[in-house]
Tab-separated table of C-alpha atoms and ligand atoms in Angstrom:
chain	number	residue	atom	x	y	z
A	264	UNK	CA	3.054	-31.975	-21.990
A	265	UNK	CA	3.628	-34.248	-19.035
A	266	UNK	CA	2.725	-32.598	-15.744
A	267	UNK	CA	5.040	-32.949	-12.732
A	268	UNK	CA	3.387	-30.807	-10.050
A	269	UNK	CA	-0.211	-30.712	-8.883
A	270	UNK	CA	-0.721	-27.463	-6.989
A	271	UNK	CA	-3.572	-25.958	-5.035
A	272	UNK	CA	-4.348	-22.302	-4.489
A	273	UNK	CA	-3.879	-20.781	-1.017
A	274	UNK	CA	-7.667	-20.508	-0.808
A	275	UNK	CA	-7.823	-24.328	-0.980
A	276	UNK	CA	-5.952	-24.960	2.302
A	277	UNK	CA	-8.242	-27.203	4.378
A	278	UNK	CA	-10.115	-25.227	7.044
A	279	UNK	CA	-10.817	-28.274	9.220
A	280	UNK	CA	-8.749	-31.156	10.598
A	281	UNK	CA	-10.185	-34.645	10.089
A	282	UNK	CA	-10.708	-36.864	13.144
A	283	UNK	CA	-10.905	-40.493	11.996
A	284	UNK	CA	-12.033	-41.950	15.344
A	285	UNK	CA	-15.815	-41.636	14.817
A	286	UNK	CA	-15.462	-43.379	11.435
A	287	UNK	CA	-13.672	-46.445	12.831
A	288	UNK	CA	-15.516	-49.730	13.479
A	289	UNK	CA	-14.447	-49.393	17.144
A	290	UNK	CA	-12.650	-46.670	19.129
A	291	UNK	CA	-9.052	-47.137	20.292
A	292	UNK	CA	-8.593	-48.291	23.918
A	293	UNK	CA	-8.237	-45.323	26.321
A	294	UNK	CA	-5.031	-44.293	28.115
A	295	UNK	CA	-4.878	-45.620	31.698
A	296	UNK	CA	-3.503	-44.322	34.971
A	297	UNK	CA	-0.423	-46.419	35.822
A	298	UNK	CA	-1.391	-46.729	39.506
A	299	UNK	CA	-5.036	-47.708	39.104
A	300	UNK	CA	-5.226	-48.943	35.504
A	301	UNK	CA	-8.412	-46.878	35.214
A	302	UNK	CA	-8.925	-44.546	32.198
A	303	UNK	CA	-7.301	-41.157	32.810
A	304	UNK	CA	-9.536	-38.086	32.777
A	305	UNK	CA	-8.661	-34.705	31.247
A	306	UNK	CA	-7.414	-33.504	34.673
A	307	UNK	CA	-4.474	-35.917	34.564
A	308	UNK	CA	-3.243	-34.306	31.353
A	309	UNK	CA	-3.964	-30.686	32.340
A	310	UNK	CA	-0.524	-29.976	33.898
A	311	UNK	CA	1.103	-30.817	30.557
A	312	UNK	CA	-1.301	-29.724	27.800
A	313	UNK	CA	-3.774	-26.868	27.150
A	314	UNK	CA	-7.428	-27.915	27.518
A	315	UNK	CA	-8.123	-27.243	23.815
A	316	UNK	CA	-5.619	-29.977	22.900
A	317	UNK	CA	-6.947	-32.347	25.577
A	318	UNK	CA	-10.428	-31.870	24.116
A	319	UNK	CA	-9.076	-32.671	20.643
A	320	UNK	CA	-7.353	-35.746	22.080
A	321	UNK	CA	-10.694	-37.257	23.139
A	322	UNK	CA	-12.977	-35.636	20.563
A	323	UNK	CA	-15.605	-37.658	18.715
A	324	UNK	CA	-16.327	-34.846	16.209
A	325	UNK	CA	-15.356	-35.821	12.657
A	326	UNK	CA	-14.116	-32.343	11.784
A	327	UNK	CA	-12.458	-29.716	13.960
A	328	UNK	CA	-12.143	-26.150	12.748
A	329	UNK	CA	-8.609	-24.811	12.304
A	330	UNK	CA	-8.290	-21.474	14.178
A	331	UNK	CA	-7.735	-18.392	11.993
A	332	UNK	CA	-4.295	-17.512	13.459
A	333	UNK	CA	-3.128	-21.081	12.724
A	334	UNK	CA	-4.399	-20.878	9.137
A	335	UNK	CA	-2.546	-17.567	8.777
A	336	UNK	CA	0.717	-19.347	9.641
A	337	UNK	CA	-0.100	-22.399	7.488
A	338	UNK	CA	-0.306	-19.960	4.544
A	339	UNK	CA	3.479	-19.437	4.786
A	340	UNK	CA	3.977	-22.815	3.077
A	341	UNK	CA	0.649	-24.574	2.572
A	342	UNK	CA	-0.741	-26.013	0.356
A	343	UNK	CA	2.303	-28.197	-0.264
A	344	UNK	CA	2.923	-29.645	-3.727
A	345	UNK	CA	2.011	-33.124	-4.903
A	346	UNK	CA	4.530	-34.363	-7.448
A	347	UNK	CA	4.311	-37.123	-10.019
A	348	UNK	CA	7.746	-38.786	-9.893
A	349	UNK	CA	8.060	-39.069	-13.662
A	350	UNK	CA	11.877	-39.119	-13.687
A	351	UNK	CA	11.983	-41.870	-11.072
A	352	UNK	CA	9.364	-43.847	-13.008
A	353	UNK	CA	11.510	-43.505	-16.153
A	354	UNK	CA	14.646	-44.660	-14.334
A	355	UNK	CA	12.783	-47.704	-13.020
A	356	UNK	CA	11.192	-48.368	-16.450
A	357	UNK	CA	7.954	-48.964	-14.595
A	358	UNK	CA	4.359	-48.640	-15.746
A	359	UNK	CA	3.505	-47.683	-12.131
A	360	UNK	CA	2.537	-44.071	-11.498
A	361	UNK	CA	4.343	-42.746	-8.428
A	362	UNK	CA	3.173	-39.635	-6.595
A	363	UNK	CA	4.779	-37.962	-3.604
A	364	UNK	CA	3.299	-35.367	-1.293
A	365	UNK	CA	6.215	-33.138	-0.324
A	366	UNK	CA	6.195	-31.544	3.146
A	367	UNK	CA	9.816	-30.368	2.973
A	368	UNK	CA	8.719	-26.908	1.795
A	369	UNK	CA	7.756	-25.940	5.365
A	370	UNK	CA	9.989	-23.587	7.409
A	371	UNK	CA	11.400	-26.520	9.409
A	372	UNK	CA	11.778	-28.720	6.319
A	373	UNK	CA	9.201	-31.343	7.292
A	374	UNK	CA	5.565	-32.024	8.187
A	375	UNK	CA	6.158	-31.168	11.861
A	376	UNK	CA	5.038	-27.478	11.749
A	377	UNK	CA	1.522	-28.703	10.841
A	378	UNK	CA	1.175	-29.555	14.531
A	379	UNK	CA	3.782	-27.350	16.222
A	380	UNK	CA	1.933	-24.238	15.055
A	381	UNK	CA	-1.469	-25.163	16.571
A	382	UNK	CA	0.223	-26.532	19.696
A	383	UNK	CA	2.137	-23.284	20.256
A	384	UNK	CA	-0.986	-21.277	19.427
A	385	UNK	CA	-3.203	-23.011	22.032
A	386	UNK	CA	-0.450	-22.673	24.654
A	387	UNK	CA	-0.040	-18.964	23.868
A	388	UNK	CA	-3.810	-18.427	24.200
A	389	UNK	CA	-3.555	-20.054	27.663
A	390	UNK	CA	-0.784	-17.628	28.716
A	391	UNK	CA	1.940	-20.279	28.966
A	392	UNK	CA	5.532	-18.977	29.244
A	393	UNK	CA	7.595	-21.866	27.915
A	394	UNK	CA	7.184	-25.182	26.100
A	395	UNK	CA	9.548	-28.121	26.585
A	396	UNK	CA	9.926	-30.995	24.178
A	397	UNK	CA	12.041	-33.895	22.945
A	398	UNK	CA	13.471	-34.215	19.468
A	399	UNK	CA	15.275	-36.956	17.599
A	400	UNK	CA	16.801	-35.862	14.304
A	401	UNK	CA	15.806	-32.313	15.199
A	402	UNK	CA	12.932	-31.792	12.762
A	403	UNK	CA	10.343	-31.633	15.536
A	404	UNK	CA	12.493	-29.424	17.759
A	405	UNK	CA	13.034	-27.034	14.844
A	406	UNK	CA	9.317	-26.979	14.086
A	407	UNK	CA	8.402	-26.201	17.687
A	408	UNK	CA	11.136	-23.576	18.026
A	409	UNK	CA	9.796	-21.885	14.869
A	410	UNK	CA	6.185	-21.964	16.147
A	411	UNK	CA	7.189	-20.683	19.604
A	412	UNK	CA	9.068	-17.786	18.046
A	413	UNK	CA	5.917	-16.766	16.146
A	414	UNK	CA	3.679	-16.883	19.228
A	415	UNK	CA	6.149	-15.317	21.705
A	416	UNK	CA	6.888	-18.450	23.755
A	417	UNK	CA	10.182	-19.760	25.100
A	418	UNK	CA	11.206	-23.224	23.913
A	419	UNK	CA	13.539	-25.753	25.565
A	420	UNK	CA	14.479	-28.901	23.684
A	421	UNK	CA	16.086	-32.185	24.733
A	422	UNK	CA	17.673	-33.659	21.619
A	423	UNK	CA	18.599	-37.346	21.559
A	424	UNK	CA	22.378	-37.537	22.047
A	425	UNK	CA	23.056	-39.710	18.954
A	426	UNK	CA	21.401	-37.104	16.703
A	427	UNK	CA	22.746	-34.088	18.656
A	428	UNK	CA	26.268	-35.301	17.903
A	429	UNK	CA	25.600	-36.421	14.322
A	430	UNK	CA	23.584	-33.391	13.115
A	431	UNK	CA	25.120	-30.240	14.599
A	432	UNK	CA	23.343	-27.835	12.262
A	433	UNK	CA	19.887	-28.919	13.424
A	434	UNK	CA	20.833	-27.611	16.859
A	435	UNK	CA	21.945	-24.339	15.275
A	436	UNK	CA	18.668	-24.084	13.397
A	437	UNK	CA	16.694	-24.562	16.638
A	438	UNK	CA	18.861	-21.872	18.255
A	439	UNK	CA	18.287	-19.518	15.318
A	440	UNK	CA	14.566	-19.841	16.058
A	441	UNK	CA	15.341	-18.978	19.695
A	442	UNK	CA	15.271	-22.381	21.433
A	443	UNK	CA	17.598	-23.654	24.157
A	444	UNK	CA	18.871	-27.132	23.251
A	445	UNK	CA	20.350	-29.861	25.478
A	446	UNK	CA	21.673	-33.282	24.547
A	447	UNK	CA	19.649	-36.107	26.117
A	448	UNK	CA	20.302	-37.852	28.469
A	449	UNK	CA	21.350	-34.703	30.360
A	450	UNK	CA	22.281	-34.096	33.972
A	451	UNK	CA	19.554	-31.420	34.212
A	452	UNK	CA	16.806	-33.906	35.123
A	453	UNK	CA	16.347	-36.894	37.401
A	454	UNK	CA	15.387	-39.041	34.400
A	455	UNK	CA	18.548	-38.070	32.522
A	456	UNK	CA	20.804	-38.551	35.530
A	457	UNK	CA	19.357	-42.052	36.136
A	458	UNK	CA	20.251	-43.112	32.584
A	459	UNK	CA	23.727	-41.538	32.758
A	460	UNK	CA	24.404	-43.328	36.055
A	461	UNK	CA	23.871	-46.674	34.279
A	462	UNK	CA	25.528	-45.706	30.997
A	463	UNK	CA	27.513	-42.432	30.804
A	464	UNK	CA	27.881	-42.953	27.028
A	465	UNK	CA	24.182	-43.584	26.357
A	466	UNK	CA	23.202	-42.568	22.782
A	467	UNK	CA	19.812	-41.582	24.192
A	468	UNK	CA	16.382	-42.337	22.801
A	469	UNK	CA	13.154	-40.470	22.148
A	470	UNK	CA	11.695	-42.161	25.255
A	471	UNK	CA	14.439	-40.729	27.492
A	472	UNK	CA	14.197	-37.248	25.944
A	473	UNK	CA	10.406	-37.271	26.483
A	474	UNK	CA	10.963	-38.123	30.182
A	475	UNK	CA	13.336	-35.178	30.570
A	476	UNK	CA	11.025	-32.665	28.873
A	477	UNK	CA	7.939	-33.919	30.768
A	478	UNK	CA	9.796	-33.793	34.098
A	479	UNK	CA	10.700	-30.130	33.640
A	480	UNK	CA	7.193	-29.117	32.485
A	481	UNK	CA	5.455	-30.975	35.320
A	482	UNK	CA	7.376	-28.990	37.956
A	483	UNK	CA	6.393	-25.470	36.882
A	484	UNK	CA	2.903	-24.263	36.077
A	485	UNK	CA	4.164	-21.648	33.609
A	486	UNK	CA	5.754	-24.410	31.518
A	487	UNK	CA	3.940	-26.977	29.388
A	488	UNK	CA	5.098	-29.867	27.257
A	489	UNK	CA	4.453	-30.599	23.567
A	490	UNK	CA	4.771	-33.950	21.803
A	491	UNK	CA	5.670	-34.140	18.116
A	492	UNK	CA	3.909	-37.408	17.317
A	493	UNK	CA	1.995	-40.398	18.781
A	494	UNK	CA	-1.024	-38.628	20.350
A	495	UNK	CA	-4.439	-38.292	18.675
A	496	UNK	CA	-4.309	-34.481	18.494
A	497	UNK	CA	-0.933	-34.566	16.728
A	498	UNK	CA	-2.199	-37.031	14.114
A	499	UNK	CA	-5.330	-34.899	13.759
A	500	UNK	CA	-3.320	-31.768	12.902
A	501	UNK	CA	-1.384	-33.664	10.240
A	502	UNK	CA	-4.524	-34.579	8.266
A	503	UNK	CA	-4.170	-31.353	6.267
A	504	UNK	CA	-1.606	-33.360	4.269
A	505	UNK	CA	-4.054	-36.037	3.147
A	506	UNK	CA	-6.944	-33.643	2.594
A	507	UNK	CA	-4.802	-31.660	0.146
A	508	UNK	CA	-3.446	-34.821	-1.492
A	509	UNK	CA	-6.977	-36.123	-2.123
A	510	UNK	CA	-7.801	-32.991	-4.125
A	511	UNK	CA	-4.464	-33.009	-5.914
A	512	UNK	CA	-4.779	-36.637	-7.002
A	513	UNK	CA	-8.265	-35.852	-8.222
A	514	UNK	CA	-6.711	-33.116	-10.386
A	515	UNK	CA	-4.233	-35.709	-11.659
A	516	UNK	CA	-7.158	-38.028	-12.466
A	517	UNK	CA	-5.779	-40.903	-10.372
A	518	UNK	CA	-6.766	-42.892	-7.292
A	519	UNK	CA	-4.091	-44.633	-5.229
A	520	UNK	CA	-3.662	-48.420	-5.101
A	521	UNK	CA	-0.936	-48.187	-2.461
A	522	UNK	CA	-0.319	-45.453	0.114
A	523	UNK	CA	3.010	-45.826	1.853
A	524	UNK	CA	4.631	-43.807	4.623
A	525	UNK	CA	7.326	-44.133	7.261
A	526	UNK	CA	6.330	-44.450	10.901
A	527	UNK	CA	8.211	-43.220	13.958
A	528	UNK	CA	5.246	-42.340	16.159
A	529	UNK	CA	2.942	-42.389	13.133
A	530	UNK	CA	2.050	-38.747	12.502
A	531	UNK	CA	3.110	-38.140	8.880
A	532	UNK	CA	1.756	-41.527	7.855
A	533	UNK	CA	-1.566	-40.818	9.586
A	534	UNK	CA	-1.665	-37.313	8.148
A	535	UNK	CA	-1.419	-38.556	4.582
A	536	UNK	CA	-3.457	-41.735	4.918
A	537	UNK	CA	-6.404	-40.951	7.234
A	538	UNK	CA	-8.444	-38.884	4.735
A	539	UNK	CA	-7.918	-41.676	2.169
A	540	UNK	CA	-8.966	-44.304	4.751
A	541	UNK	CA	-12.132	-42.247	5.314
A	542	UNK	CA	-12.847	-42.606	1.585
A	543	UNK	CA	-12.013	-46.312	1.752
A	544	UNK	CA	-14.345	-46.887	4.732
A	545	UNK	CA	-17.076	-45.131	2.727
A	546	UNK	CA	-16.498	-47.608	-0.123
A	547	UNK	CA	-15.282	-45.018	-2.644
A	548	UNK	CA	-11.662	-46.207	-3.068
A	549	UNK	CA	-9.729	-49.306	-1.972
A	550	UNK	CA	-6.002	-48.580	-1.529
A	551	UNK	CA	-3.665	-50.706	0.564
A	552	UNK	CA	-2.205	-48.476	3.313
A	553	UNK	CA	1.273	-49.548	4.404
A	554	UNK	CA	3.524	-48.320	7.234
A	555	UNK	CA	7.298	-48.725	6.945
A	556	UNK	CA	9.529	-48.769	9.993
A	557	UNK	CA	13.259	-49.334	10.552
A	558	UNK	CA	14.451	-52.923	10.991
A	559	UNK	CA	16.399	-51.699	14.049
A	560	UNK	CA	13.249	-50.393	15.781
A	561	UNK	CA	10.257	-52.355	14.423
A	562	UNK	CA	7.466	-51.644	16.923
A	563	UNK	CA	4.514	-52.495	14.645
A	564	UNK	CA	5.951	-55.603	13.036
A	565	UNK	CA	7.840	-57.127	15.977
A	566	UNK	CA	6.523	-55.349	19.101
A	567	UNK	CA	3.741	-56.572	21.367
A	568	UNK	CA	0.329	-54.871	21.520
A	569	UNK	CA	0.111	-53.965	25.187
A	570	UNK	CA	-0.250	-51.124	27.670
A	571	UNK	CA	3.105	-49.378	28.127
A	572	UNK	CA	4.560	-46.007	29.070
A	573	UNK	CA	5.140	-43.431	26.330
A	574	UNK	CA	8.478	-42.477	27.894
A	575	UNK	CA	11.418	-44.299	29.391
A	576	UNK	CA	11.142	-43.152	33.006
A	577	UNK	CA	7.453	-44.066	33.251
A	578	UNK	CA	5.981	-40.589	33.761
A	579	UNK	CA	3.224	-40.695	31.125
A	580	UNK	CA	-0.143	-42.461	31.304
A	581	UNK	CA	-0.177	-46.036	29.999
A	582	UNK	CA	-1.074	-46.288	26.338
A	583	UNK	CA	-2.166	-49.424	24.495
A	584	UNK	CA	0.213	-49.593	21.587
A	585	UNK	CA	2.725	-51.712	19.728
A	586	UNK	CA	5.842	-51.455	21.828
A	587	UNK	CA	9.344	-52.828	22.114
A	588	UNK	CA	9.351	-51.877	25.831
A	589	UNK	CA	9.633	-48.351	27.232
A	590	UNK	CA	13.272	-48.762	28.269
A	591	UNK	CA	14.355	-50.208	24.897
A	592	UNK	CA	17.149	-48.029	23.461
A	593	UNK	CA	17.352	-48.490	19.686
A	594	UNK	CA	20.679	-48.674	17.898
A	595	UNK	CA	21.786	-45.266	16.546
A	596	UNK	CA	20.368	-45.460	13.022
A	597	UNK	CA	20.438	-42.223	11.024
A	598	UNK	CA	16.653	-41.898	10.878
A	599	UNK	CA	16.538	-40.394	14.378
A	600	UNK	CA	12.817	-39.646	14.074
A	601	UNK	CA	12.060	-43.373	13.797
A	602	UNK	CA	13.911	-44.389	16.988
A	603	UNK	CA	10.813	-44.633	19.185
A	604	UNK	CA	10.011	-47.721	21.240
A	605	UNK	CA	6.256	-47.467	20.708
A	606	UNK	CA	3.684	-46.465	18.107
A	607	UNK	CA	0.684	-44.166	18.118
A	608	UNK	CA	-2.172	-45.945	19.978
A	609	UNK	CA	-4.538	-44.924	17.174
A	610	UNK	CA	-2.304	-46.387	14.443
A	611	UNK	CA	-1.734	-49.472	16.612
A	612	UNK	CA	-5.491	-49.969	16.968
A	613	UNK	CA	-6.080	-49.502	13.231
A	614	UNK	CA	-3.266	-51.952	12.442
A	615	UNK	CA	-4.888	-54.523	14.759
A	616	UNK	CA	-8.251	-53.842	13.075
A	617	UNK	CA	-6.714	-54.711	9.695
A	618	UNK	CA	-7.004	-51.203	8.229
A	619	UNK	CA	-3.287	-51.063	7.416
A	620	UNK	CA	-0.277	-53.278	6.806
A	621	UNK	CA	3.352	-52.783	7.894
A	622	UNK	CA	6.887	-53.838	7.071
A	623	UNK	CA	10.408	-53.049	8.315
A	624	UNK	CA	13.495	-52.108	6.264
A	625	UNK	CA	17.240	-51.856	7.069
A	626	UNK	CA	18.813	-48.408	6.616
A	627	UNK	CA	21.279	-49.068	3.759
A	628	UNK	CA	18.438	-50.186	1.504
A	629	UNK	CA	16.573	-46.998	2.418
A	630	UNK	CA	19.526	-44.727	1.681
A	631	UNK	CA	19.990	-46.466	-1.694
A	632	UNK	CA	16.393	-45.513	-2.525
A	633	UNK	CA	17.020	-41.988	-1.178
A	634	UNK	CA	20.036	-41.502	-3.440
A	635	UNK	CA	18.157	-42.833	-6.478
A	636	UNK	CA	15.314	-40.452	-5.647
A	637	UNK	CA	17.693	-37.477	-5.288
A	638	UNK	CA	19.385	-38.273	-8.609
A	639	UNK	CA	16.086	-38.479	-10.480
A	640	UNK	CA	13.653	-36.136	-8.704
A	641	UNK	CA	16.213	-33.645	-7.384
A	642	UNK	CA	15.209	-33.668	-3.713
A	643	UNK	CA	17.508	-35.116	-1.031
A	644	UNK	CA	15.022	-36.840	1.291
A	645	UNK	CA	15.296	-36.932	5.081
A	646	UNK	CA	16.443	-40.400	6.230
A	647	UNK	CA	12.989	-41.142	7.695
A	648	UNK	CA	10.949	-41.012	4.446
A	649	UNK	CA	13.613	-43.007	2.582
A	650	UNK	CA	12.001	-45.986	4.346
A	651	UNK	CA	8.774	-45.331	2.451
A	652	UNK	CA	10.701	-44.624	-0.752
A	653	UNK	CA	12.456	-48.012	-0.516
A	654	UNK	CA	9.068	-49.728	-0.531
A	655	UNK	CA	7.682	-47.491	-3.300
A	656	UNK	CA	10.731	-48.252	-5.469
A	657	UNK	CA	10.415	-52.012	-4.874
A	658	UNK	CA	6.712	-51.944	-5.715
A	659	UNK	CA	7.411	-49.969	-8.886
A	660	UNK	CA	10.123	-52.474	-9.890
A	661	UNK	CA	7.637	-55.300	-9.369
A	662	UNK	CA	5.209	-53.456	-11.638
A	663	UNK	CA	7.967	-53.296	-14.261
A	664	UNK	CA	8.057	-57.113	-14.163
A	665	UNK	CA	4.298	-57.721	-14.116
A	666	UNK	CA	3.165	-54.763	-16.244
A	667	UNK	CA	0.758	-53.630	-13.511
A	668	UNK	CA	-0.075	-49.913	-13.721
A	669	UNK	CA	-0.251	-49.432	-9.977
A	670	UNK	CA	-0.758	-45.926	-8.565
A	671	UNK	CA	1.603	-45.446	-5.630
A	672	UNK	CA	1.299	-42.458	-3.286
A	673	UNK	CA	4.058	-41.792	-0.769
A	674	UNK	CA	4.671	-39.251	1.967
A	675	UNK	CA	7.903	-37.374	1.342
A	676	UNK	CA	7.616	-35.813	4.774
A	677	UNK	CA	10.901	-33.915	4.892
A	678	UNK	CA	14.132	-32.957	3.174
A	679	UNK	CA	17.543	-34.155	4.303
A	680	UNK	CA	19.611	-30.985	3.894
A	681	UNK	CA	20.694	-31.143	7.534
A	682	UNK	CA	21.130	-34.923	7.392
A	683	UNK	CA	24.032	-34.804	4.958
A	684	UNK	CA	26.451	-36.456	7.442
A	685	UNK	CA	24.227	-39.539	7.117
A	686	UNK	CA	24.518	-39.419	3.322
A	687	UNK	CA	28.287	-38.942	3.647
A	688	UNK	CA	28.367	-42.071	5.806
A	689	UNK	CA	26.351	-43.994	3.189
A	690	UNK	CA	28.318	-42.751	0.153
A	691	UNK	CA	31.614	-43.387	1.969
A	692	UNK	CA	30.655	-47.029	2.417
A	693	UNK	CA	30.687	-46.789	6.213
A	694	UNK	CA	26.995	-47.310	6.879
A	695	UNK	CA	26.050	-50.450	8.789
A	696	UNK	CA	22.738	-52.213	9.196
A	697	UNK	CA	21.747	-53.284	12.669
A	698	UNK	CA	20.194	-56.715	13.153
A	699	UNK	CA	16.870	-56.903	14.891
A	700	UNK	CA	17.964	-56.709	18.554
A	701	UNK	CA	15.899	-59.655	19.806
A	702	UNK	CA	17.709	-59.996	23.160
A	703	UNK	CA	17.473	-56.288	24.006
A	704	UNK	CA	13.785	-56.236	23.099
A	705	UNK	CA	13.067	-59.342	25.198
A	706	UNK	CA	14.801	-57.708	28.152
A	707	UNK	CA	12.741	-54.520	27.754
A	708	UNK	CA	9.482	-56.384	27.306
A	709	UNK	CA	10.148	-58.141	30.619
A	710	UNK	CA	9.744	-54.664	32.212
A	711	UNK	CA	6.293	-53.935	30.751
A	712	UNK	CA	4.016	-52.459	33.414
A	713	UNK	CA	1.693	-54.998	35.018
A	714	UNK	CA	-1.668	-54.332	36.662
A	715	UNK	CA	-1.440	-55.050	40.373
A	716	UNK	CA	-5.190	-55.611	40.672
B	185	PLP	C1	11.263	-36.021	8.615
B	185	PLP	C2	10.616	-36.925	9.626
B	185	PLP	N1	9.862	-37.947	9.186
B	185	PLP	C3	9.261	-38.790	10.027
B	185	PLP	C4	9.405	-38.669	11.388
B	185	PLP	C5	8.748	-39.667	12.268
B	185	PLP	O1	7.667	-39.172	12.986
B	185	PLP	P1	6.200	-39.489	12.583
B	185	PLP	O2	6.065	-40.992	12.491
B	185	PLP	O3	5.398	-38.930	13.684
B	185	PLP	O4	5.903	-38.838	11.272
B	185	PLP	C6	10.162	-37.630	11.913
B	185	PLP	C7	10.278	-37.467	13.359
B	185	PLP	O5	10.969	-36.701	13.916
B	185	PLP	C8	10.800	-36.749	11.003
B	185	PLP	O6	11.540	-35.736	11.453
């Protein structure tokens, strides 16, 4: 009998999150205050985040215990399944063994509740009334709305205009969970109004939506902000994915040669790969770890490694990261979750250290891989992870030529049931690829913040 699913019992849900920072050869550069270019202390972040999350952000402990009430919620869908993609392998006639860790079984349909649940929990413990956030495709907004509904918090979401228009049912899903949703840029904030004044038809970007959500939270002490990616504590929460996958692959009797994931701000990729990188740093395994980003928004492969703002209006601390410039507005590709101008500072640092590789792919190639995957494995992937699938499929095809029995592990971080308009666009032949926008990026990079001292 050939096994498809590798499952864990509920009792095997990890009870700690893994913090990779103490295991790295050097720590990532700290965030800086934009006025002084000095490292920011916890106080600078306190108006936006609960202290428990700020402590996790700067923690040097390797393991951080997952609170009981968070584990209770994780039990609704964790552990998630690891699948061997036997049907896809057969279709590709490849000797490669392809595994995918599927996070689409969560209430929101992606990996995002792994962090929205603890973020809502710590805010609820602090007595916060409301959380604001940004969302692209709507997966993160849905995940936060779900978590807020469980912990009795209000939730207000700025959804990037391009996705708000293209994916109407994501908005409905957020509203079902009780959130209030606005298209971004909106006229509700100074940041939104400034963008609309320049371009009333702006498709928006994650950077603009972050500015709007941060602006509202910073003005009211009963409101805090939550970020769905990029920051250390978000990546930390996602490591439950990789910890489970390590055990599941052990059950399958395999070790990965290639781990591949898509990167918007880097959280699903980090979540799957960090526990494996821990094993690699300890000399026990030696996989290549590869990030895949959209050709229209290639921060790791074409951005500069520099201090920049995390949002468009320049309200966040400066973070050293691969960036295309904080006011870069990516073309409206369907993978809304990958339309971010920057990259997690931790992933950026690890990429610079040589611990991972990266490549960029155009969207039609990714949707082709997504359709092949759906027709063989039966799951319609979210547009974001089709980027990783495109690379996994190419690698497996190469193995078919060389005979190499490579073990490929990929993060299938969400389903695409609410992204069907994107598939309709692809199947109808109307999907376009956007060239790398060199001029727009150069213009944005000319606005990178500069130290005045
Ligand atoms: C399904 C899905 N995958 C990937 C991403 C990209 O984010 P990250 O790189 O943090 O995983 C998003 C972001 O919204 C998403 O919704």
